[in-house]
PDB file of C-alpha atoms in Angstrom:
ATOM      1  CA  MET W 251      20.812 -13.523 -17.545  1.00  0.00           C
ATOM      2  CA  SER W 252      17.869 -14.177 -15.218  1.00  0.00           C
ATOM      3  CA  ASP W 253      15.361 -11.505 -14.224  1.00  0.00           C
ATOM      4  CA  ARG W 254      15.989 -12.353 -10.589  1.00  0.00           C
ATOM      5  CA  ARG W 255      19.652 -11.350 -10.705  1.00  0.00           C
ATOM      6  CA  LEU W 256      18.724  -8.068 -12.337  1.00  0.00           C
ATOM      7  CA  GLN W 257      15.999  -7.448  -9.729  1.00  0.00           C
ATOM      8  CA  VAL W 258      18.462  -8.056  -6.913  1.00  0.00           C
ATOM      9  CA  PHE W 259      21.034  -5.781  -8.565  1.00  0.00           C
ATOM     10  CA  HIS W 260      18.395  -3.072  -9.043  1.00  0.00           C
ATOM     11  CA  ALA W 261      17.415  -3.180  -5.350  1.00  0.00           C
ATOM     12  CA  VAL W 262      21.034  -2.944  -4.151  1.00  0.00           C
ATOM     13  CA  ALA W 263      21.737  -0.130  -6.627  1.00  0.00           C
ATOM     14  CA  ARG W 264      18.695   1.866  -5.470  1.00  0.00           C
ATOM     15  CA  LEU W 265      19.389   1.422  -1.771  1.00  0.00           C
ATOM     16  CA  LEU W 266      23.213   1.265  -1.965  1.00  0.00           C
ATOM     17  CA  SER W 267      23.014  -1.354   0.763  1.00  0.00           C
ATOM     18  CA  PHE W 268      23.161  -5.141   0.615  1.00  0.00           C
ATOM     19  CA  THR W 269      21.503  -5.365   4.039  1.00  0.00           C
ATOM     20  CA  LYS W 270      18.520  -3.152   3.140  1.00  0.00           C
ATOM     21  CA  ALA W 271      18.115  -4.884  -0.224  1.00  0.00           C
ATOM     22  CA  ALA W 272      17.976  -8.251   1.531  1.00  0.00           C
ATOM     23  CA  GLU W 273      15.232  -6.916   3.816  1.00  0.00           C
ATOM     24  CA  VAL W 274      12.977  -5.556   1.049  1.00  0.00           C
ATOM     25  CA  LEU W 275      13.524  -8.641  -1.114  1.00  0.00           C
ATOM     26  CA  HIS W 276      12.930 -11.021   1.817  1.00  0.00           C
ATOM     27  CA  MET W 277      16.275 -12.702   1.128  1.00  0.00           C
ATOM     28  CA  THR W 278      19.331 -13.406   3.243  1.00  0.00           C
ATOM     29  CA  GLN W 279      22.289 -11.107   2.757  1.00  0.00           C
ATOM     30  CA  PRO W 280      24.525 -13.992   1.520  1.00  0.00           C
ATOM     31  CA  ALA W 281      21.876 -14.808  -1.121  1.00  0.00           C
ATOM     32  CA  VAL W 282      21.888 -11.185  -2.309  1.00  0.00           C
ATOM     33  CA  THR W 283      25.693 -11.178  -2.438  1.00  0.00           C
ATOM     34  CA  PHE W 284      25.652 -14.437  -4.435  1.00  0.00           C
ATOM     35  CA  GLN W 285      23.233 -13.017  -7.035  1.00  0.00           C
ATOM     36  CA  ILE W 286      25.378  -9.893  -7.454  1.00  0.00           C
ATOM     37  CA  ARG W 287      28.536 -11.973  -7.765  1.00  0.00           C
ATOM     38  CA  GLN W 288      26.907 -14.059 -10.514  1.00  0.00           C
ATOM     39  CA  LEU W 289      25.944 -10.905 -12.405  1.00  0.00           C
ATOM     40  CA  GLU W 290      29.457  -9.516 -12.067  1.00  0.00           C
ATOM     41  CA  GLU W 291      30.841 -12.800 -13.421  1.00  0.00           C
ATOM     42  CA  GLN W 292      28.378 -12.563 -16.327  1.00  0.00           C
ATOM     43  CA  PHE W 293      29.781  -9.141 -17.273  1.00  0.00           C
ATOM     44  CA  ASP W 294      33.315  -9.933 -16.115  1.00  0.00           C
ATOM     45  CA  THR W 295      33.525  -6.640 -14.210  1.00  0.00           C
ATOM     46  CA  ARG W 296      32.687  -5.209 -10.814  1.00  0.00           C
ATOM     47  CA  LEU W 297      29.336  -3.448 -10.526  1.00  0.00           C
ATOM     48  CA  PHE W 298      29.805  -2.126  -6.985  1.00  0.00           C
ATOM     49  CA  ASP W 299      32.656  -0.670  -4.991  1.00  0.00           C
ATOM     50  CA  ARG W 300      32.617  -1.840  -1.376  1.00  0.00           C
ATOM     51  CA  THR W 301      35.046   0.242   0.667  1.00  0.00           C
ATOM     52  CA  HIS W 302      34.964   1.520   4.248  1.00  0.00           C
ATOM     53  CA  ASN W 303      31.554  -0.083   4.832  1.00  0.00           C
ATOM     54  CA  ARG W 304      30.055   1.960   1.985  1.00  0.00           C
ATOM     55  CA  VAL W 305      28.536   0.699  -1.261  1.00  0.00           C
ATOM     56  CA  SER W 306      28.682   2.699  -4.490  1.00  0.00           C
ATOM     57  CA  LEU W 307      28.109   1.926  -8.169  1.00  0.00           C
ATOM     58  CA  THR W 308      31.064   1.569 -10.505  1.00  0.00           C
ATOM     59  CA  GLU W 309      30.845   3.093 -13.971  1.00  0.00           C
ATOM     60  CA  ALA W 310      29.751  -0.316 -15.297  1.00  0.00           C
ATOM     61  CA  GLY W 311      27.218  -0.542 -12.473  1.00  0.00           C
ATOM     62  CA  ARG W 312      25.684   2.796 -13.437  1.00  0.00           C
ATOM     63  CA  ILE W 313      25.256   1.601 -17.020  1.00  0.00           C
ATOM     64  CA  VAL W 314      23.617  -1.671 -15.893  1.00  0.00           C
ATOM     65  CA  PHE W 315      21.322   0.268 -13.550  1.00  0.00           C
ATOM     66  CA  GLU W 316      20.106   2.562 -16.348  1.00  0.00           C
ATOM     67  CA  TYR W 317      19.360  -0.399 -18.615  1.00  0.00           C
ATOM     68  CA  ALA W 318      17.724  -2.382 -15.786  1.00  0.00           C
ATOM     69  CA  GLU W 319      15.178   0.405 -15.264  1.00  0.00           C
ATOM     70  CA  LYS W 320      14.403   0.464 -18.995  1.00  0.00           C
ATOM     71  CA  ILE W 321      14.124  -3.344 -19.133  1.00  0.00           C
ATOM     72  CA  PHE W 322      11.612  -3.512 -16.264  1.00  0.00           C
ATOM     73  CA  GLU W 323       9.578  -0.731 -17.856  1.00  0.00           C
ATOM     74  CA  GLN W 324       9.589  -2.510 -21.221  1.00  0.00           C
ATOM     75  CA  TYR W 325       8.472  -5.785 -19.594  1.00  0.00           C
ATOM     76  CA  ALA W 326       5.487  -4.062 -18.024  1.00  0.00           C
ATOM     77  CA  GLU W 327       4.601  -2.243 -21.254  1.00  0.00           C
ATOM     78  CA  MET W 328       4.765  -5.514 -23.196  1.00  0.00           C
ATOM     79  CA  GLU W 329       2.452  -7.325 -20.774  1.00  0.00           C
ATOM     80  CA  ASN W 330       0.026  -4.438 -20.742  1.00  0.00           C
ATOM     81  CA  ALA W 331      -0.029  -4.125 -24.542  1.00  0.00           C
ATOM     82  CA  ILE W 332      -1.024  -7.779 -24.898  1.00  0.00           C
ATOM     83  CA  ARG W 333      -3.744  -7.463 -22.265  1.00  0.00           C
ATOM     84  CA  GLU W 334      -5.124  -4.306 -23.885  1.00  0.00           C
ATOM     85  CA  MET W 335      -5.215  -6.094 -27.246  1.00  0.00           C
ATOM     86  CA  THR W 336      -7.133  -9.036 -25.816  1.00  0.00           C
ATOM     87  CA  ASP W 337      -9.280  -6.830 -23.545  1.00  0.00           C
ATOM     88  CA  ASP W 338      -8.004  -8.945 -20.704  1.00  0.00           C
ATOM     89  CA  ILE W 339      -8.121  -7.779 -17.103  1.00  0.00           C
ATOM     90  CA  SER W 340      -5.866 -10.417 -15.640  1.00  0.00           C
ATOM     91  CA  GLY W 341      -2.350 -11.024 -14.457  1.00  0.00           C
ATOM     92  CA  SER W 342      -0.881 -10.632 -11.002  1.00  0.00           C
ATOM     93  CA  LEU W 343      -0.489  -7.632  -8.728  1.00  0.00           C
ATOM     94  CA  THR W 344       1.551  -7.437  -5.576  1.00  0.00           C
ATOM     95  CA  ILE W 345       0.085  -5.089  -2.995  1.00  0.00           C
ATOM     96  CA  GLY W 346       2.069  -3.906  -0.011  1.00  0.00           C
ATOM     97  CA  ALA W 347       0.423  -2.520   3.095  1.00  0.00           C
ATOM     98  CA  SER W 348       1.527  -1.240   6.438  1.00  0.00           C
ATOM     99  CA  THR W 349       0.419  -3.373   9.353  1.00  0.00           C
ATOM    100  CA  THR W 350      -2.712  -1.506  10.473  1.00  0.00           C
ATOM    101  CA  ILE W 351      -4.094  -1.270   6.937  1.00  0.00           C
ATOM    102  CA  SER W 352      -3.312  -4.893   6.039  1.00  0.00           C
ATOM    103  CA  GLU W 353      -5.156  -6.177   9.102  1.00  0.00           C
ATOM    104  CA  TYR W 354      -8.189  -3.904   9.257  1.00  0.00           C
ATOM    105  CA  MET W 355      -8.845  -2.307   5.850  1.00  0.00           C
ATOM    106  CA  LEU W 356      -7.466  -4.408   3.015  1.00  0.00           C
ATOM    107  CA  PRO W 357      -9.006  -7.871   3.602  1.00  0.00           C
ATOM    108  CA  ALA W 358     -12.552  -6.699   2.801  1.00  0.00           C
ATOM    109  CA  LEU W 359     -11.417  -4.419  -0.047  1.00  0.00           C
ATOM    110  CA  LEU W 360      -9.274  -7.054  -1.775  1.00  0.00           C
ATOM    111  CA  GLY W 361     -11.843  -9.789  -1.181  1.00  0.00           C
ATOM    112  CA  GLU W 362     -14.564  -7.729  -2.863  1.00  0.00           C
ATOM    113  CA  PHE W 363     -12.270  -6.790  -5.756  1.00  0.00           C
ATOM    114  CA  ASN W 364     -11.191 -10.392  -6.278  1.00  0.00           C
ATOM    115  CA  SER W 365     -14.774 -11.641  -6.392  1.00  0.00           C
ATOM    116  CA  LYS W 366     -15.446  -9.221  -9.276  1.00  0.00           C
ATOM    117  CA  ASN W 367     -12.089  -9.811 -11.020  1.00  0.00           C
ATOM    118  CA  PRO W 368     -11.247 -13.481 -10.433  1.00  0.00           C
ATOM    119  CA  ASP W 369      -8.551 -13.548 -13.142  1.00  0.00           C
ATOM    120  CA  VAL W 370      -6.395 -11.016 -11.304  1.00  0.00           C
ATOM    121  CA  ARG W 371      -4.055 -12.780  -8.884  1.00  0.00           C
ATOM    122  CA  LEU W 372      -3.385 -10.667  -5.816  1.00  0.00           C
ATOM    123  CA  ARG W 373      -0.417 -11.051  -3.503  1.00  0.00           C
ATOM    124  CA  LEU W 374      -0.006  -9.105  -0.260  1.00  0.00           C
ATOM    125  CA  ARG W 375       3.239  -8.032   1.418  1.00  0.00           C
ATOM    126  CA  VAL W 376       3.086  -6.613   4.939  1.00  0.00           C
ATOM    127  CA  SER W 377       5.619  -4.250   6.509  1.00  0.00           C
ATOM    128  CA  ASN W 378       5.690  -0.928   8.293  1.00  0.00           C
ATOM    129  CA  THR W 379       5.257   2.284   6.292  1.00  0.00           C
ATOM    130  CA  GLU W 380       8.993   2.750   5.799  1.00  0.00           C
ATOM    131  CA  GLY W 381       9.354  -0.791   4.433  1.00  0.00           C
ATOM    132  CA  ILE W 382       6.395  -0.467   2.053  1.00  0.00           C
ATOM    133  CA  VAL W 383       7.684   2.798   0.561  1.00  0.00           C
ATOM    134  CA  SER W 384      11.060   1.142   0.021  1.00  0.00           C
ATOM    135  CA  MET W 385       9.410  -1.819  -1.758  1.00  0.00           C
ATOM    136  CA  VAL W 386       7.480   0.497  -4.100  1.00  0.00           C
ATOM    137  CA  GLU W 387      10.614   2.478  -4.827  1.00  0.00           C
ATOM    138  CA  ASN W 388      12.489  -0.703  -5.739  1.00  0.00           C
ATOM    139  CA  ASN W 389       9.692  -2.262  -7.857  1.00  0.00           C
ATOM    140  CA  ILE W 390       9.242  -5.124  -5.395  1.00  0.00           C
ATOM    141  CA  ILE W 391       5.521  -4.371  -5.191  1.00  0.00           C
ATOM    142  CA  ASP W 392       3.107  -2.714  -7.618  1.00  0.00           C
ATOM    143  CA  LEU W 393       1.087  -0.672  -5.154  1.00  0.00           C
ATOM    144  CA  GLY W 394       1.588   0.363  -1.547  1.00  0.00           C
ATOM    145  CA  VAL W 395      -1.090   1.436   0.908  1.00  0.00           C
ATOM    146  CA  VAL W 396       0.422   3.253   3.867  1.00  0.00           C
ATOM    147  CA  GLU W 397      -0.617   5.129   6.978  1.00  0.00           C
ATOM    148  CA  GLY W 398       2.265   7.566   7.315  1.00  0.00           C
ATOM    149  CA  LEU W 399       3.563  10.632   5.532  1.00  0.00           C
ATOM    150  CA  VAL W 400       5.485   9.868   2.300  1.00  0.00           C
ATOM    151  CA  ASN W 401       8.094  12.452   1.361  1.00  0.00           C
ATOM    152  CA  ASN W 402       9.558  10.663  -1.670  1.00  0.00           C
ATOM    153  CA  LYS W 403       8.928  12.962  -4.655  1.00  0.00           C
ATOM    154  CA  ASN W 404       9.768  10.142  -7.094  1.00  0.00           C
ATOM    155  CA  LEU W 405       6.555   8.340  -6.141  1.00  0.00           C
ATOM    156  CA  LEU W 406       2.888   9.123  -6.769  1.00  0.00           C
ATOM    157  CA  VAL W 407       0.981   9.502  -3.491  1.00  0.00           C
ATOM    158  CA  GLU W 408      -2.831   9.617  -3.483  1.00  0.00           C
ATOM    159  CA  VAL W 409      -4.865   9.974  -0.290  1.00  0.00           C
ATOM    160  CA  CYS W 410      -7.620   7.354  -0.122  1.00  0.00           C
ATOM    161  CA  ARG W 411      -9.244   8.019   3.266  1.00  0.00           C
ATOM    162  CA  GLN W 412      -8.765   9.638   6.655  1.00  0.00           C
ATOM    163  CA  ASP W 413      -8.224   7.747   9.865  1.00  0.00           C
ATOM    164  CA  GLU W 414      -8.793   9.070  13.394  1.00  0.00           C
ATOM    165  CA  LEU W 415      -6.432   8.040  16.178  1.00  0.00           C
ATOM    166  CA  VAL W 416      -7.730   7.658  19.734  1.00  0.00           C
ATOM    167  CA  LEU W 417      -6.467   6.772  23.186  1.00  0.00           C
ATOM    168  CA  ILE W 418      -7.396   3.268  24.359  1.00  0.00           C
ATOM    169  CA  VAL W 419      -7.553   2.003  27.950  1.00  0.00           C
ATOM    170  CA  PRO W 420      -9.054  -1.033  29.740  1.00  0.00           C
ATOM    171  CA  PRO W 421     -12.714  -0.596  30.832  1.00  0.00           C
ATOM    172  CA  LYS W 422     -11.818  -0.240  34.533  1.00  0.00           C
ATOM    173  CA  HIS W 423      -9.029   2.276  33.957  1.00  0.00           C
ATOM    174  CA  GLU W 424      -9.414   5.594  35.811  1.00  0.00           C
ATOM    175  CA  LEU W 425      -9.495   7.448  32.455  1.00  0.00           C
ATOM    176  CA  ALA W 426     -12.171   5.215  30.908  1.00  0.00           C
ATOM    177  CA  LYS W 427     -15.100   7.552  31.605  1.00  0.00           C
ATOM    178  CA  ARG W 428     -13.474  10.632  30.045  1.00  0.00           C
ATOM    179  CA  ASP W 429     -15.288  12.141  27.028  1.00  0.00           C
ATOM    180  CA  SER W 430     -11.989  13.437  25.630  1.00  0.00           C
ATOM    181  CA  ILE W 431      -8.426  13.819  26.825  1.00  0.00           C
ATOM    182  CA  LYS W 432      -5.452  16.111  26.307  1.00  0.00           C
ATOM    183  CA  LEU W 433      -2.078  14.550  25.632  1.00  0.00           C
ATOM    184  CA  LYS W 434      -0.513  16.161  28.712  1.00  0.00           C
ATOM    185  CA  ASP W 435      -3.031  14.268  30.866  1.00  0.00           C
ATOM    186  CA  ILE W 436      -1.629  10.867  29.857  1.00  0.00           C
ATOM    187  CA  MET W 437       2.067  11.682  30.287  1.00  0.00           C
ATOM    188  CA  ASP W 438       2.292  10.010  33.702  1.00  0.00           C
ATOM    189  CA  TYR W 439       0.717   6.733  32.568  1.00  0.00           C
ATOM    190  CA  PRO W 440       2.838   3.849  31.165  1.00  0.00           C
ATOM    191  CA  PHE W 441       2.675   4.234  27.371  1.00  0.00           C
ATOM    192  CA  ILE W 442       2.888   1.355  24.879  1.00  0.00           C
ATOM    193  CA  CYS W 443       4.227   2.295  21.444  1.00  0.00           C
ATOM    194  CA  ARG W 444       4.911   0.748  18.036  1.00  0.00           C
ATOM    195  CA  GLU W 445       8.371   0.043  16.594  1.00  0.00           C
ATOM    196  CA  GLU W 446      10.517   2.572  14.731  1.00  0.00           C
ATOM    197  CA  GLY W 447       9.411   2.915  11.097  1.00  0.00           C
ATOM    198  CA  SER W 448       5.742   2.466  12.025  1.00  0.00           C
ATOM    199  CA  GLY W 449       3.410   5.041  10.488  1.00  0.00           C
ATOM    200  CA  THR W 450       1.358   5.152  13.694  1.00  0.00           C
ATOM    201  CA  ARG W 451       4.455   5.916  15.747  1.00  0.00           C
ATOM    202  CA  GLU W 452       5.513   8.722  13.379  1.00  0.00           C
ATOM    203  CA  VAL W 453       2.071  10.339  13.496  1.00  0.00           C
ATOM    204  CA  ILE W 454       2.056  10.273  17.318  1.00  0.00           C
ATOM    205  CA  LEU W 455       5.542  11.820  17.443  1.00  0.00           C
ATOM    206  CA  ASP W 456       4.487  14.574  15.011  1.00  0.00           C
ATOM    207  CA  TYR W 457       1.441  15.209  17.227  1.00  0.00           C
ATOM    208  CA  LEU W 458       3.718  15.487  20.265  1.00  0.00           C
ATOM    209  CA  TYR W 459       5.987  17.977  18.526  1.00  0.00           C
ATOM    210  CA  SER W 460       3.011  20.050  17.324  1.00  0.00           C
ATOM    211  CA  LEU W 461       1.980  20.445  20.978  1.00  0.00           C
ATOM    212  CA  GLY W 462       5.444  21.573  22.010  1.00  0.00           C
ATOM    213  CA  MET W 463       6.517  18.233  23.525  1.00  0.00           C
ATOM    214  CA  ASP W 464       9.143  15.697  22.513  1.00  0.00           C
ATOM    215  CA  LYS W 465       9.272  11.899  22.557  1.00  0.00           C
ATOM    216  CA  HIS W 466      10.977  11.847  25.948  1.00  0.00           C
ATOM    217  CA  ALA W 467       7.836  13.313  27.506  1.00  0.00           C
ATOM    218  CA  MET W 468       6.112   9.947  27.046  1.00  0.00           C
ATOM    219  CA  ASN W 469       6.484   7.402  29.859  1.00  0.00           C
ATOM    220  CA  THR W 470       7.202   4.603  27.372  1.00  0.00           C
ATOM    221  CA  CYS W 471       7.087   1.161  28.964  1.00  0.00           C
ATOM    222  CA  LEU W 472       6.879  -1.177  25.948  1.00  0.00           C
ATOM    223  CA  GLU W 473       7.691  -1.109  22.226  1.00  0.00           C
ATOM    224  CA  LEU W 474       5.759  -3.689  20.162  1.00  0.00           C
ATOM    225  CA  GLY W 475       5.682  -4.637  16.481  1.00  0.00           C
ATOM    226  CA  SER W 476       1.981  -5.053  15.676  1.00  0.00           C
ATOM    227  CA  PRO W 477      -1.398  -3.484  16.485  1.00  0.00           C
ATOM    228  CA  GLU W 478      -2.660  -6.776  17.923  1.00  0.00           C
ATOM    229  CA  ALA W 479       0.261  -6.999  20.351  1.00  0.00           C
ATOM    230  CA  VAL W 480      -0.276  -3.380  21.399  1.00  0.00           C
ATOM    231  CA  LYS W 481      -3.997  -3.907  22.024  1.00  0.00           C
ATOM    232  CA  GLY W 482      -3.316  -7.096  23.944  1.00  0.00           C
ATOM    233  CA  ALA W 483      -0.873  -5.287  26.230  1.00  0.00           C
ATOM    234  CA  VAL W 484      -3.436  -2.553  26.937  1.00  0.00           C
ATOM    235  CA  GLU W 485      -6.150  -5.139  27.641  1.00  0.00           C
ATOM    236  CA  ALA W 486      -3.756  -6.791  30.102  1.00  0.00           C
ATOM    237  CA  GLY W 487      -3.424  -3.504  31.979  1.00  0.00           C
ATOM    238  CA  MET W 488       0.215  -2.905  31.089  1.00  0.00           C
ATOM    239  CA  GLY W 489      -0.346   0.652  29.919  1.00  0.00           C
ATOM    240  CA  VAL W 490      -2.268   2.956  27.573  1.00  0.00           C
ATOM    241  CA  THR W 491      -1.699   3.814  23.936  1.00  0.00           C
ATOM    242  CA  ILE W 492      -2.935   5.691  20.872  1.00  0.00           C
ATOM    243  CA  VAL W 493      -4.197   3.614  17.940  1.00  0.00           C
ATOM    244  CA  SER W 494      -6.203   3.811  14.742  1.00  0.00           C
ATOM    245  CA  SER W 495      -9.939   3.857  15.355  1.00  0.00           C
ATOM    246  CA  ALA W 496     -10.197   1.397  12.443  1.00  0.00           C
ATOM    247  CA  SER W 497      -8.259  -1.194  14.436  1.00  0.00           C
ATOM    248  CA  ILE W 498     -10.504  -1.446  17.532  1.00  0.00           C
ATOM    249  CA  THR W 499     -13.996  -2.123  16.153  1.00  0.00           C
ATOM    250  CA  LYS W 500     -14.063  -5.669  17.536  1.00  0.00           C
ATOM    251  CA  GLU W 501     -12.710  -4.727  20.977  1.00  0.00           C
ATOM    252  CA  LEU W 502     -15.225  -1.890  21.383  1.00  0.00           C
ATOM    253  CA  LYS W 503     -18.094  -4.258  20.548  1.00  0.00           C
ATOM    254  CA  LEU W 504     -16.786  -6.829  23.032  1.00  0.00           C
ATOM    255  CA  GLY W 505     -16.207  -4.170  25.691  1.00  0.00           C
ATOM    256  CA  SER W 506     -12.585  -5.218  26.240  1.00  0.00           C
ATOM    257  CA  LEU W 507     -11.279  -1.721  25.459  1.00  0.00           C
ATOM    258  CA  VAL W 508     -12.538   1.837  25.769  1.00  0.00           C
ATOM    259  CA  SER W 509     -11.619   4.563  23.282  1.00  0.00           C
ATOM    260  CA  ILE W 510     -11.234   8.226  24.205  1.00  0.00           C
ATOM    261  CA  PRO W 511     -10.993  10.981  21.548  1.00  0.00           C
ATOM    262  CA  LEU W 512      -7.938  13.206  21.779  1.00  0.00           C
ATOM    263  CA  ASP W 513      -8.189  16.962  22.296  1.00  0.00           C
ATOM    264  CA  PRO W 514      -7.206  18.400  19.879  1.00  0.00           C
ATOM    265  CA  PRO W 515      -8.257  15.560  17.557  1.00  0.00           C
ATOM    266  CA  LEU W 516      -5.566  13.513  15.826  1.00  0.00           C
ATOM    267  CA  SER W 517      -6.096  12.150  12.319  1.00  0.00           C
ATOM    268  CA  ARG W 518      -3.933  11.000   9.432  1.00  0.00           C
ATOM    269  CA  ASP W 519      -4.244   9.948   5.812  1.00  0.00           C
ATOM    270  CA  PHE W 520      -4.234   6.449   4.406  1.00  0.00           C
ATOM    271  CA  SER W 521      -2.568   6.740   0.999  1.00  0.00           C
ATOM    272  CA  PHE W 522      -1.870   4.779  -2.174  1.00  0.00           C
ATOM    273  CA  VAL W 523       1.796   4.889  -3.207  1.00  0.00           C
ATOM    274  CA  ARG W 524       3.093   3.842  -6.630  1.00  0.00           C
ATOM    275  CA  GLN W 525       5.801   4.462  -9.181  1.00  0.00           C
ATOM    276  CA  ARG W 526       5.572   7.410 -11.583  1.00  0.00           C
ATOM    277  CA  GLN W 527       5.279   5.047 -14.563  1.00  0.00           C
ATOM    278  CA  LYS W 528       4.815   6.238 -18.141  1.00  0.00           C
ATOM    279  CA  PHE W 529       2.493   3.346 -18.927  1.00  0.00           C
ATOM    280  CA  LYS W 530      -0.724   2.037 -17.400  1.00  0.00           C
ATOM    281  CA  VAL W 531      -1.299  -1.565 -16.430  1.00  0.00           C
ATOM    282  CA  ARG W 532      -4.947  -2.469 -16.949  1.00  0.00           C
ATOM    283  CA  ALA W 533      -5.309  -4.590 -13.804  1.00  0.00           C
ATOM    284  CA  MET W 534      -3.663  -1.873 -11.711  1.00  0.00           C
ATOM    285  CA  GLU W 535      -5.974   0.808 -13.081  1.00  0.00           C
ATOM    286  CA  GLU W 536      -8.994  -1.373 -12.326  1.00  0.00           C
ATOM    287  CA  LEU W 537      -7.774  -2.001  -8.776  1.00  0.00           C
ATOM    288  CA  LEU W 538      -7.057   1.682  -8.141  1.00  0.00           C
ATOM    289  CA  GLU W 539     -10.459   2.780  -9.393  1.00  0.00           C
ATOM    290  CA  PHE W 540     -12.176   0.076  -7.341  1.00  0.00           C
ATOM    291  CA  ALA W 541     -10.175   1.057  -4.232  1.00  0.00           C
ATOM    292  CA  ARG W 542     -11.030   4.747  -4.691  1.00  0.00           C
ATOM    293  CA  CYS W 543     -14.746   3.930  -4.849  1.00  0.00           C
ATOM    294  CA  TYR W 544     -14.477   1.514  -1.905  1.00  0.00           C
ATOM    295  CA  CYS W 545     -12.728   4.106   0.289  1.00  0.00           C
ATOM    296  CA  GLU W 546     -15.277   6.781  -0.602  1.00  0.00           C
ATOM    297  CA  LYS W 547     -18.111   4.406   0.200  1.00  0.00           C
ATOM    298  CA  HIS W 548     -16.613   3.386   3.552  1.00  0.00           C
ATOM    299  CA  ALA W 549     -15.117   6.777   4.474  1.00  0.00           C
ATOM    300  CA  LYS W 550     -17.042   6.968   7.750  1.00  0.00           C
ATOM    301  CA  ASP W 551     -16.749   3.322   8.777  1.00  0.00           C
TER     302      ASP W 551
END
């Protein structure tokens, strides 16, 4: 049987959803269904029960799932053993990052790492925090770098740096000359927010709740799917928003946006997320160590 069919099965079995598996695998739902059907024909038995819009593993499915996890682990151990024997730091790594990190932190980090380790092929997947955690959980990517809180105890989470969030407004906005601002003082202004599943959105909501407010207190006027779209809407005077300070370096230099610290301050962690594997992949260890040093070096950027 092909690895691809087993990968697709593994994703569906972990998520118990054909739709969610299709999303994390970047496949259409019919393509996922086709791969599962082929695997079921291979074994001549059903691997999933699909009743009342719910998906569950059959007894045969549970057995295949257990072996699939062992097979993927053995593959990785085999590749790593050969590389250790040849003292080879090579191979391919797939990194997943939430949108803010992929646009403003990772390009320089990965570029510097790649120049020092040209035999390691790097691939980047971009999604919101929720999507990246799901990809790590389902072995779609090797390492995730996210901006939101990760509650999955099956994954290793390691903080790599802190990020401050600030209010941004156009230069001629009536709040632009403020040295700091309380959240209650922006409640009456049109607020532009990120989509559900975004780490930035979750951090802002947690901040609201910590101050005794709820999400309905915000005068939300727009919901957008990327930091660039959000910044563009603020520049156009459509509203105000709270963003990562790491994402507005260019706009502050150009004078197209003004940032205002929040009172009390709002910060969050950028974190590495990976599987709790029993083995170590040489290229991954090199990348992690490099990333740790890079983040420490640029902690105050």
